Coordinates of C-alpha atoms and ligand atoms in Angstrom, one line a residue:
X123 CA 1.5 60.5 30.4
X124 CA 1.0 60.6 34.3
X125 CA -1.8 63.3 34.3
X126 CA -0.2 64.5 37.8
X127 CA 1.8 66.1 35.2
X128 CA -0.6 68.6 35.0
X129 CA -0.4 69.3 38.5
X130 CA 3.7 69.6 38.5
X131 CA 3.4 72.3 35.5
X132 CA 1.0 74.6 37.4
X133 CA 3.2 74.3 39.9
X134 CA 5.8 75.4 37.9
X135 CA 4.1 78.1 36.2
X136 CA 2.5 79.5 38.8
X137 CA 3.8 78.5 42.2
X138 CA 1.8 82.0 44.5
X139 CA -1.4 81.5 42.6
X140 CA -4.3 80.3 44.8
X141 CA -5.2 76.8 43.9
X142 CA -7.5 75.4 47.0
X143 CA -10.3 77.2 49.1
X144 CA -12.1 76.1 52.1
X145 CA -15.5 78.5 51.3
X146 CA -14.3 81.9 50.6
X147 CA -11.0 80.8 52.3
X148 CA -7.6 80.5 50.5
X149 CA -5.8 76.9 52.1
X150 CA -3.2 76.4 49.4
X151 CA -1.2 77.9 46.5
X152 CA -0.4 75.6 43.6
X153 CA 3.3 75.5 44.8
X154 CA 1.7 74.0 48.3
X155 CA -1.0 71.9 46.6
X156 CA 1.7 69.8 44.4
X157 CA 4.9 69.7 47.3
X158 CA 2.1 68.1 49.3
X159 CA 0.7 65.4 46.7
X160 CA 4.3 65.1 46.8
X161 CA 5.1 64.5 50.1
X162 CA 1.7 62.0 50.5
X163 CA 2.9 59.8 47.4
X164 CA 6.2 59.2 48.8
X165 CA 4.0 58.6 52.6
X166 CA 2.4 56.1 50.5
X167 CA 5.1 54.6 49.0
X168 CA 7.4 54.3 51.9
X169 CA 5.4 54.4 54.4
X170 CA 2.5 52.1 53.6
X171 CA 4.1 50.2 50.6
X172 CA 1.7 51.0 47.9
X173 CA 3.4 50.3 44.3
X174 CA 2.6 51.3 41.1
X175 CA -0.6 49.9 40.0
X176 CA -1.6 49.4 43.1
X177 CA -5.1 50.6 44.3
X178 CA -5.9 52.8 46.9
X179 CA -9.7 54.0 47.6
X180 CA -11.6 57.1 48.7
X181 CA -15.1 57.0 50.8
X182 CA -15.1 60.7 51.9
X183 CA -17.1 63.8 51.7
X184 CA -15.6 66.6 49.8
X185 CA -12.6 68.2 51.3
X186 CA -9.3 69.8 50.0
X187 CA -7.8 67.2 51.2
X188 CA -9.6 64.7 48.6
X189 CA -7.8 66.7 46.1
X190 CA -4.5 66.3 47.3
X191 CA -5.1 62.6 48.3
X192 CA -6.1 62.2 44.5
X193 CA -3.2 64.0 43.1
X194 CA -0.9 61.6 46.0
X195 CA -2.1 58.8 44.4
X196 CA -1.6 59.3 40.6
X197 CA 1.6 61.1 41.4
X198 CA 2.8 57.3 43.5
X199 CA 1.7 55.6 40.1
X200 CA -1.2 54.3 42.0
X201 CA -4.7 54.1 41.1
X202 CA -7.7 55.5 42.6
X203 CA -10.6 54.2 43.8
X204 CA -13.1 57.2 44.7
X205 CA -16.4 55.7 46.7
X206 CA -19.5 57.5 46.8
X207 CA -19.6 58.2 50.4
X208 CA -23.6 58.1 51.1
X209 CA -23.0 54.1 50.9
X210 CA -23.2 51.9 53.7
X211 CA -19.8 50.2 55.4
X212 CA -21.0 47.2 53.6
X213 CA -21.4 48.4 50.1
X214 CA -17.9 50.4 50.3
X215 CA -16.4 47.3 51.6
X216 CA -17.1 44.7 48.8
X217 CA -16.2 47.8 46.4
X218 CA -12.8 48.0 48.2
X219 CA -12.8 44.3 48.0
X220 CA -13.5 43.8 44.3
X221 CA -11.2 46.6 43.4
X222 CA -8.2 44.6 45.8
X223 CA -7.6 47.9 47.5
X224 CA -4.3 48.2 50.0
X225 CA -5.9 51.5 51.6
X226 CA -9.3 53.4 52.2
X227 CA -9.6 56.9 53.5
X228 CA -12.3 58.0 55.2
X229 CA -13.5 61.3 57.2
X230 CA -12.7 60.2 60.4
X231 CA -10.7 56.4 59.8
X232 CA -13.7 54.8 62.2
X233 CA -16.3 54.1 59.4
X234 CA -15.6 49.9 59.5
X235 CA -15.4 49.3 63.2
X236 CA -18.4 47.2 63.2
X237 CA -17.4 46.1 59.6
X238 CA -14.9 43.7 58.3
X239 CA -12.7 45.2 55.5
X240 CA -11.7 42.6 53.0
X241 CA -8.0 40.7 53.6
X242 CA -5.3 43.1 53.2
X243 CA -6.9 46.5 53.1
X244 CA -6.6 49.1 55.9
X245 CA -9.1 52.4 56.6
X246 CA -6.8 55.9 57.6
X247 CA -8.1 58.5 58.6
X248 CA -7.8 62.0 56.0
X249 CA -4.6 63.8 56.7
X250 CA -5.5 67.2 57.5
X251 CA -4.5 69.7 55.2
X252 CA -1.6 71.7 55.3
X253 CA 0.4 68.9 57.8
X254 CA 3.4 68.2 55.1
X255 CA 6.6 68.1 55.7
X256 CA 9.1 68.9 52.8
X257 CA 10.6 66.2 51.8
X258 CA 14.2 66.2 50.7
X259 CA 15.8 63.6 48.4
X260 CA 15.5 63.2 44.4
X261 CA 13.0 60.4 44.4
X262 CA 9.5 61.4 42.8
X263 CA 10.1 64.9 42.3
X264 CA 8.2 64.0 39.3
X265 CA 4.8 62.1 38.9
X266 CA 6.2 58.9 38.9
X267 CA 6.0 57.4 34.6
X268 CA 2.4 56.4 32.8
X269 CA 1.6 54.7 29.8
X270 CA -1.4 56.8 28.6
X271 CA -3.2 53.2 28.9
X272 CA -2.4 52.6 32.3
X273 CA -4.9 52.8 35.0
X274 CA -5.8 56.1 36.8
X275 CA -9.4 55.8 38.2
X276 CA -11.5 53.1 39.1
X277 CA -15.3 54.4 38.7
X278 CA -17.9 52.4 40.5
X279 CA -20.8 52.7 38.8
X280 CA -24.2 53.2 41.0
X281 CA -25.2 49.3 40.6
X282 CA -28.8 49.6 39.4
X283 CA -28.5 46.5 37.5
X284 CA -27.1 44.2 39.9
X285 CA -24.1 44.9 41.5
X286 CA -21.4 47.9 41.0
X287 CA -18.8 47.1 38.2
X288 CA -15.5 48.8 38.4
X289 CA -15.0 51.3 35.3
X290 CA -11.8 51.2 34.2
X291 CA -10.5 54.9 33.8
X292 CA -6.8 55.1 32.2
X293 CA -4.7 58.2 32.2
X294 CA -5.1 58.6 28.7
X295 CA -8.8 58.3 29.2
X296 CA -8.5 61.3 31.9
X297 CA -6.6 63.4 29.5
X298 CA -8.9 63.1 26.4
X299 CA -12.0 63.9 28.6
X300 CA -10.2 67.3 30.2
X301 CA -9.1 68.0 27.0
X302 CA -13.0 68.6 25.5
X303 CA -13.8 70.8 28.1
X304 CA -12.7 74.4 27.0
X305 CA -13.3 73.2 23.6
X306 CA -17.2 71.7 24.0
X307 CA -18.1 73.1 27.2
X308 CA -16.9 75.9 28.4
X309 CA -13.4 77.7 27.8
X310 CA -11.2 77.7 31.0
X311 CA -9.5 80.8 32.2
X312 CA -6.9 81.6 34.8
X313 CA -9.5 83.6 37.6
X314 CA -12.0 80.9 37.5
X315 CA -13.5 79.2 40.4
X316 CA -15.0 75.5 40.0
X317 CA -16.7 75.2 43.4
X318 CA -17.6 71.3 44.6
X319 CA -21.1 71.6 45.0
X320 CA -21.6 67.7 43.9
X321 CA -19.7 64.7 45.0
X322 CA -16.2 64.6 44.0
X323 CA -16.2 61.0 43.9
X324 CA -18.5 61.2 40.3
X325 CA -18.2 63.7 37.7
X326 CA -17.8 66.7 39.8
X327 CA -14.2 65.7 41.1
X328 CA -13.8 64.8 37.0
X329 CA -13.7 68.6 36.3
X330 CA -11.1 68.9 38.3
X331 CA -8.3 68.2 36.0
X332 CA -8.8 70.9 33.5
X333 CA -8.6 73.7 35.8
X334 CA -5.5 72.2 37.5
X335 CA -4.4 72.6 33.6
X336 CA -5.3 76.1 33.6
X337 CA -4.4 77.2 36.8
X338 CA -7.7 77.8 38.5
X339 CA -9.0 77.7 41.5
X340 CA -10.6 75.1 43.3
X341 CA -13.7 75.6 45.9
X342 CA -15.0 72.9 48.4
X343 CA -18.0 74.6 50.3
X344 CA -18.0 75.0 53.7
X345 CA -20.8 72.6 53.8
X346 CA -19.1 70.0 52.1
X347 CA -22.2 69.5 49.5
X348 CA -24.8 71.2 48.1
X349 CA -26.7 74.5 49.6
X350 CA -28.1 77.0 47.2
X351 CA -27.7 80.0 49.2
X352 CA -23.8 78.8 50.2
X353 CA -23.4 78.8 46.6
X354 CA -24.8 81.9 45.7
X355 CA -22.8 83.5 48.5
X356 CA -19.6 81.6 47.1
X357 CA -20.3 83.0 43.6
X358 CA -20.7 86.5 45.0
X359 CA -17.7 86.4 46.8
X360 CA -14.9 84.9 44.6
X361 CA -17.0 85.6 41.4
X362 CA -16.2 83.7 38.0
X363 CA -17.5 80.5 39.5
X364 CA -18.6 77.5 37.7
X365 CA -20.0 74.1 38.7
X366 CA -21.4 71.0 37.2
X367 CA -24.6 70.1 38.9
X368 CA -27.8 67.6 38.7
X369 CA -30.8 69.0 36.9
X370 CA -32.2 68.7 40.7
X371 CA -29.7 70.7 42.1
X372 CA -30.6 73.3 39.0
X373 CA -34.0 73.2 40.0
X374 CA -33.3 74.1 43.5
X375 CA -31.0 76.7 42.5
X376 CA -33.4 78.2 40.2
X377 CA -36.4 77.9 43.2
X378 CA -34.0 79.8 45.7
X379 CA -32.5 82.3 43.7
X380 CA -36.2 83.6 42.9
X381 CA -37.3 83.2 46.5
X382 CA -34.2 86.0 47.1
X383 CA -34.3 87.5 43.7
X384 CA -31.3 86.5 43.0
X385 CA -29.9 86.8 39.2
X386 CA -26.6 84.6 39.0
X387 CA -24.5 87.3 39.3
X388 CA -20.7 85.8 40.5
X389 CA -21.8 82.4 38.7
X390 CA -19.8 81.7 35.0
X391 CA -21.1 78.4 34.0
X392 CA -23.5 76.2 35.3
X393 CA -22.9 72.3 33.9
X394 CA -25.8 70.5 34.2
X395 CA -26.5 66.4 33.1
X396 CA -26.6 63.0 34.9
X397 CA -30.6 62.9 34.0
X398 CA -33.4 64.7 32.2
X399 CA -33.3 68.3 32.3
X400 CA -37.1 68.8 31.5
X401 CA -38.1 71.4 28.9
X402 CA -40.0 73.9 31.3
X403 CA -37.1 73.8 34.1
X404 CA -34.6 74.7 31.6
X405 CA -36.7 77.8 30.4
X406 CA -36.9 78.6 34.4
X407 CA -33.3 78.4 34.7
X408 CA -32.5 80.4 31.6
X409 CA -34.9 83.3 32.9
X410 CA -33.6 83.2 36.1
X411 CA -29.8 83.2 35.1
X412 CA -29.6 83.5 31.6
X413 CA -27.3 82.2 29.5
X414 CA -24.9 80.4 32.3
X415 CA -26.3 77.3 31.5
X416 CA -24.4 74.1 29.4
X417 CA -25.8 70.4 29.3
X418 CA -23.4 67.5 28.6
X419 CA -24.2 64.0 28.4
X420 CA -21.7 60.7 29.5
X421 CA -21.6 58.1 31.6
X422 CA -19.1 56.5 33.6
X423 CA -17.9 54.3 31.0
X424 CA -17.3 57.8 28.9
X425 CA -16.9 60.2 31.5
X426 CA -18.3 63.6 30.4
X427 CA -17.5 62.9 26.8
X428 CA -20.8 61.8 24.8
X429 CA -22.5 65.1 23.6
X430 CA -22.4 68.5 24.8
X431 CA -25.4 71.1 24.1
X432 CA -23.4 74.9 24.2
X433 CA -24.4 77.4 25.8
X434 CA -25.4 79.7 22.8
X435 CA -27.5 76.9 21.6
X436 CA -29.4 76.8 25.0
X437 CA -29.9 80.2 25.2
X438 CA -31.0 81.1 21.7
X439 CA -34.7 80.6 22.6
X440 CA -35.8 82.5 19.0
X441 CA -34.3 79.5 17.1
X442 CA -37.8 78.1 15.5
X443 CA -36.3 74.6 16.6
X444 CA -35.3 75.6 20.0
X445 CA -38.2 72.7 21.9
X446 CA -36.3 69.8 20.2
X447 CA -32.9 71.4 20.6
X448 CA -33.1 72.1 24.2
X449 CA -34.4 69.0 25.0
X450 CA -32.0 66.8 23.1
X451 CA -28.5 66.4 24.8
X452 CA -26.5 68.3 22.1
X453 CA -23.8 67.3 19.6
X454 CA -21.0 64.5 19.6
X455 CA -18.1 65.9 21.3
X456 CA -14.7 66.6 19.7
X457 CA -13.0 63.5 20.6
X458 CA -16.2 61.0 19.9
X459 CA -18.1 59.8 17.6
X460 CA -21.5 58.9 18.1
X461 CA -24.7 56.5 16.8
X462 CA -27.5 54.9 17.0
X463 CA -27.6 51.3 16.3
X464 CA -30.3 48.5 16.3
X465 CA -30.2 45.0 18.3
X466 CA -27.5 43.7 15.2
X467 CA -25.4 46.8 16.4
X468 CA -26.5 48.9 12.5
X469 CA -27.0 51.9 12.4
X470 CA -29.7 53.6 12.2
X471 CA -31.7 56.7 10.2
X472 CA -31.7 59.9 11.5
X473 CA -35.2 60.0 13.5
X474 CA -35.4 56.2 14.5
X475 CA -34.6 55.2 17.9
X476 CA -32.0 52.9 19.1
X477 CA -29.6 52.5 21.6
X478 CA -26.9 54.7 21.6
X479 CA -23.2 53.7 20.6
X480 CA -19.9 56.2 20.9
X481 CA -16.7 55.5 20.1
X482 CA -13.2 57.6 21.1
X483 CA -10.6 58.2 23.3
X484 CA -11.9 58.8 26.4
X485 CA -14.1 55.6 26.3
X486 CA -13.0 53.1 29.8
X487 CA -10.6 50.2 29.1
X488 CA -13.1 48.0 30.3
X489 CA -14.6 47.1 33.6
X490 CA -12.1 46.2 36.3
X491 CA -11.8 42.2 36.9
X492 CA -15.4 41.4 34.9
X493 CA -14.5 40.3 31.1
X494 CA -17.9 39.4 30.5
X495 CA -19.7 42.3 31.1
X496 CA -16.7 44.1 29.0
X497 CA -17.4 42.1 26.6
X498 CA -21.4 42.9 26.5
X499 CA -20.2 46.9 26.7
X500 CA -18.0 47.2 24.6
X501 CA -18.5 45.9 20.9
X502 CA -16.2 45.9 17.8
X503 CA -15.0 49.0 19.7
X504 CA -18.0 50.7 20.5
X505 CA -19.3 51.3 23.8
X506 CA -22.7 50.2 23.8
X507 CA -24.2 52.9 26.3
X508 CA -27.7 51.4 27.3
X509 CA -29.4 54.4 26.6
X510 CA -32.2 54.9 24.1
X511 CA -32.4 57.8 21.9
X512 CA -31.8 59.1 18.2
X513 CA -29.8 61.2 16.3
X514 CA -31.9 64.3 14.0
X515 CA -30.5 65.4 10.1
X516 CA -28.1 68.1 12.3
X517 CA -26.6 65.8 14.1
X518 CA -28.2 66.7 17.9
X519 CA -28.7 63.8 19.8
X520 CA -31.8 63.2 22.0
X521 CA -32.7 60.4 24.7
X522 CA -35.3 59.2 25.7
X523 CA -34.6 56.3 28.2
X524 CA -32.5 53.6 29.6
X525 CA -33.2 50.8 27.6
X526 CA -34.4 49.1 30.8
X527 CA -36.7 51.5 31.4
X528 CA -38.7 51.8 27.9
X529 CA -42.3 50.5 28.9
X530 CA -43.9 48.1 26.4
X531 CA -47.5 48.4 26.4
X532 CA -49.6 46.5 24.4
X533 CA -46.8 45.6 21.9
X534 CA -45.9 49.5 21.4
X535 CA -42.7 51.5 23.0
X536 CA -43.5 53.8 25.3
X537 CA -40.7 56.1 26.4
X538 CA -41.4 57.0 30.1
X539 CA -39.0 60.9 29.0
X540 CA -41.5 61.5 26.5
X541 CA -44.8 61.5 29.2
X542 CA -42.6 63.0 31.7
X543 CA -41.9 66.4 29.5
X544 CA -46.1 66.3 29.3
X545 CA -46.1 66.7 32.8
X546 CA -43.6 68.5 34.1
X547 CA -45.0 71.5 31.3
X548 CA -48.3 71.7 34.2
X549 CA -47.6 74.5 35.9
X550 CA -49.0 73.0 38.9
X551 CA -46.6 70.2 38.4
X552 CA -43.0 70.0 40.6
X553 CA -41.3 66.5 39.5
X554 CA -42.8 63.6 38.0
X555 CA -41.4 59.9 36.8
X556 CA -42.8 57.6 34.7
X557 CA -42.6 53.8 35.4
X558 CA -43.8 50.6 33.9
X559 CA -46.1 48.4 36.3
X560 CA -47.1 44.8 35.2
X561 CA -50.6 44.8 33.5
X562 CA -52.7 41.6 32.9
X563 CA -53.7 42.8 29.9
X564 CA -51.4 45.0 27.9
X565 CA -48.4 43.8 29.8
X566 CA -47.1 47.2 31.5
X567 CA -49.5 50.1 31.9
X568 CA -48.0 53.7 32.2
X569 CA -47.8 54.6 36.4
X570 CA -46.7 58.8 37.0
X571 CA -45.5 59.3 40.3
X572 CA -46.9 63.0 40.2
X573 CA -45.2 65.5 43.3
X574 CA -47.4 68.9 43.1
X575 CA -46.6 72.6 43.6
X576 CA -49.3 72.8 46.3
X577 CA -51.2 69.4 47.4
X578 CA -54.8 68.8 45.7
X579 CA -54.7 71.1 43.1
X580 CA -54.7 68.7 40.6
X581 CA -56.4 65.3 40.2
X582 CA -56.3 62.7 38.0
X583 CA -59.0 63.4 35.5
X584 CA -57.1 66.9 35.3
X585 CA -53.9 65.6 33.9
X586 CA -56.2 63.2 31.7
X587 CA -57.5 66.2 30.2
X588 CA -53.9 67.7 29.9
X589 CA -52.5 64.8 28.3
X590 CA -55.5 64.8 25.6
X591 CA -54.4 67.9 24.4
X592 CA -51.0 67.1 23.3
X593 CA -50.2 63.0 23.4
X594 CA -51.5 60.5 22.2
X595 CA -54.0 58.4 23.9
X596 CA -52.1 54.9 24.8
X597 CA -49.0 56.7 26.2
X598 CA -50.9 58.4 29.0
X599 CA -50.6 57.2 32.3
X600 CA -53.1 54.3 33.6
X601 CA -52.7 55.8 36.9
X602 CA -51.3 58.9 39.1
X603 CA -49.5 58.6 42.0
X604 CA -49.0 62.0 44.1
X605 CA -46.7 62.1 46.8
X606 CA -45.1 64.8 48.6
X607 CA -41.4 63.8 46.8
X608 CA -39.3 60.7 45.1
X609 CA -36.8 59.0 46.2
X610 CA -33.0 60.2 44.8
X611 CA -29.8 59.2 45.1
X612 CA -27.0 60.9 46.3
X613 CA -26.4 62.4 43.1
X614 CA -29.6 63.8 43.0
X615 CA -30.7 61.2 40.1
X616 CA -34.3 59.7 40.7
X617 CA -34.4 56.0 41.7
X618 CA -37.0 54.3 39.2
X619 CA -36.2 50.9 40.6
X620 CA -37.6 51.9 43.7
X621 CA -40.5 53.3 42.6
X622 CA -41.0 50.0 40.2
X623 CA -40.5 48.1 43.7
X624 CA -43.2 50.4 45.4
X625 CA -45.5 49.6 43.1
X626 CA -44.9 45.5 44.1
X627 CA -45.1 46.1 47.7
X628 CA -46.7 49.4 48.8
X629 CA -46.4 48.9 52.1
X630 CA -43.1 49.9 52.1
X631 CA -41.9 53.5 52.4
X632 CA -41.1 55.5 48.9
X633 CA -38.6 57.4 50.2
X634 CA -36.9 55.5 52.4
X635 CA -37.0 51.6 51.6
Ligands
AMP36 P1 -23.4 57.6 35.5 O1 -22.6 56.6 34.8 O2 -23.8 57.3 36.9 O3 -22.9 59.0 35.3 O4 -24.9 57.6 34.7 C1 -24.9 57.8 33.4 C2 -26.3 57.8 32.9 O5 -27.0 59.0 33.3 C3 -26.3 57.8 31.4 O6 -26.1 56.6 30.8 C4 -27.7 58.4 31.1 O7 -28.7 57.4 31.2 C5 -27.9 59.4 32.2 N1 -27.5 60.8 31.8 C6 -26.3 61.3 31.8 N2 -26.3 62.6 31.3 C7 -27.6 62.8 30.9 C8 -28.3 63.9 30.3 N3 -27.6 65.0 30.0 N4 -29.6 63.8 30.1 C9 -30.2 62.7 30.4 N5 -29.7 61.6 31.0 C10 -28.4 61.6 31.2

């Protein structure tokens, strides 16, 4: 099934109800939102010759009008490409290259003056919202027809590793993931408002689907991204509101709404995962909104879809296991099942770390034009996820690193999560990250890049002394590093690699290298 289907129904259903809002402003109905995806599939079609199959790519900021482009595309038959827009011409370029894209939208259609697009491919400018014309004629009144393994999304992933590999998303992949929401995460209903806080090229724009299924409404902030106070004011005026959102963007939340004495009211759900969410930042944010709060944990190659820890689980802070539960990532979710396995893929006893296999429907077909790294993902059909972590007798799921980033020091594993809870339980301590650096003699030695509440009020021999009195002695930190913040990406996740290159060459900038 074309999962523009979705789109058509509401339509159906409920043609007056408000489906798209600029801010607190209404911009469409659902009857307006679909006779415009419409109107821009058959513009696509006809008027720039994009067939079924066919790829056509995003690099935008969030707008309204990503929506519609999104639904335009899937309705055509064609395939998306969305483009996280914080990268450079270049980057977007050899990901509009590799993916053999006809079309990229951007902003303002002027992002590649200076930079050749690959052979073929042609940047427009967004459409403005609200410019359709109704279209007469028979032809693609509905979503034109897809297999449910048929290609809907390409999903670059953020190219740690080496370079960005094209996830390949198919409709049926789409559906499955939607269809775990209301049941794992959070129940949909027809008044609420997911607001576009977070990139809708990632797993933001993700959550879209289900509450085009439900008939909700959409919100892209005025801003375009992320501002606490927007949000809070977007939560107070439309009410109902939910979001998915970095543990970052939690932590800001939580650090403004206290400065104001704000309580949440207006916000349903907040979604949080990506990264870590650290033990004492979750109690934060559950005193500071109560229970509003719901981890999940994916990745691009299962959007969404590993685990999900519930909100009553998060919130039930009496539970004499609450530490482990809160900081694990939750339970399988209903359409995955999920393991720990050893180097021979085995799996493993409850307790023992491994890396972390899942298999189920919404797992990618494979990644786009790269059998070989397919191949190495995804094993007598399990997706090998490259995260470290083990299961408990229940059945919750924790991690505790990127198997790239476990340190090995002195022949034992040191997982960098594990220090990092130590330290971000210091009150006077506002992020840290753990790295590896190389060490003559025990291989790698344990680095903290330590940012403080308020600079020098802590030293190193004071977080020695913290670290005696809960961890064991070879997995604290050789060294300290404060600084004044750490480099993210535009998802808000922190970049280890460049902290691991800091630590080569110094005399480059943290934040900006
Ligand atoms: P991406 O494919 O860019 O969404 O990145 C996925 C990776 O982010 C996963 O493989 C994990 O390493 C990490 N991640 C996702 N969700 C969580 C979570 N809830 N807790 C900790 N790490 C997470």
């Amino acid at each position: 099934m074309n999962i523009a289907h979705w789109l058509l129904d509401a339509a159906q259903r409920w043609p007056r109800r408000a489906a798209l809002f600029e801010g607190l402003r209404r911009v469409a109905d659902y009857q307006t939102f679909a006779v415009q995806a419409r109107a821009r599939a058959l513009q696509l079609r006809h008027g720039f010759g994009i067939a079924p199959g066919e790829r056509v790519a995003l690099l935008m900021n969030n707008s309204c009008g990503y929506l519609e482009l999104l639904y335009a595309i899937w309705w055509s038959g064609a395939v998306a490409v969305p483009i996280n827009s914080k990268l450079h011409a270049l980057e977007a370029a050899w990901i509009a290259g590799n993916a053999g894209a006809r079309l990229i939208y951007t902003d303002d259609g002027r992002v590649f003056e200076g930079t050749e697009l690959p052979p073929g491919c042609r940047e427009l400018a967004t459409p403005a919202l609200g410019t359709f014309v109704p279209v007469p004629g028979e032809e693609l009144l509905e979503p034109h027809p897809r297999q449910d393994s048929d290609l809907a999304w390409l999903f670059y992933t953020s190219g740690t590793t080496g370079r960005s590999k094209g996830v390949m998303l198919s409709h049926g992949n789409l559906l499955a993931m939607s269809l775990c929401y209301p049941l794992d995460v959070d129940p949909v209903a027809a008044g609420d408002a997911v607001v576009y806080a977070a990139p809708l090229s990632h797993g933001a724009g993700l959550y879209n689907f289900i509450h085009v299924r439900c008939g909700a409404r959409h919100v892209v902030p005025v801003s375009r991204g992320f501002q606490a106070q927007e949000l809070f004011e977007l939560a107070q005026g439309l009410g109902q509101v939910s979001l998915f959102a970095a543990p970052t963007m939690v932590k800001r939340m939580v650090e403004e709404a206290r400065r104001q004495g704000y309580d949440g009211q207006g916000i349903k759900t907040i979604v949080y995962g990506g990264g870590p969410m650290y033990l004492a930042d979750l109690a934060q944010a559950l005193d500071t909104f109560g229970p509003r709060l719901v981890q999940i944990y994916g990745q691009g190659e299962c959007p969404m879809t590993i685990t999900a820890l519930s909100r009553e689980t998060i919130a039930d802070r009496a539970h004499a296991d609450w530490p482990g539960i809160a900081a694990s990532v939750g339970r399988a979710q209903a359409c995955v099942e999920v393991r720990v396995v050893d180097a021979a893929g085995q799996p493993l006893a409850p307790g023992e770390p491994g890396e972390i296999a899942v298999r189920g429907t919404p797992v990618m077909q494979g990644y786009w034009d790269n059998p070989q790294a397919t191949q190495a993902a995804l094993v007598d059909g399990w997706l090998r996820t490259g995260d470290i972590g083990f299961l408990d007798e229940q059945g919750y799921l924790s991690l505790t690193d990127r198997c790239k980033d476990v340190i090995i020091s002195g022949g034992s594993n040191i997982y960098p999560r594990e220090v990092e809870e130590v330290l971000m339980q210091h009150p006077e301590v506002f992020e840290a990250c753990v790295v590896g650096e190389a060490d003559a003699e025990w291989g790698e030695s344990v680095v903290a890049f330590v940012v403080l509440r308020s600079p020098d009020s802590l030293d190193a021999q004071a977080l020695n002394q913290w670290f005696l009195t809960c961890m064991a002695s070879f997995k604290k930190p050789k060294k300290y590093l404060f600084c004044t913040e750490l480099p993210k990406n535009s998802y808000g996740k922190i970049l280890k690699t460049r902290l691991r290159q800091w630590l080569k060459d110094p005399s480059q900038s943290l934040t900006n290298l």
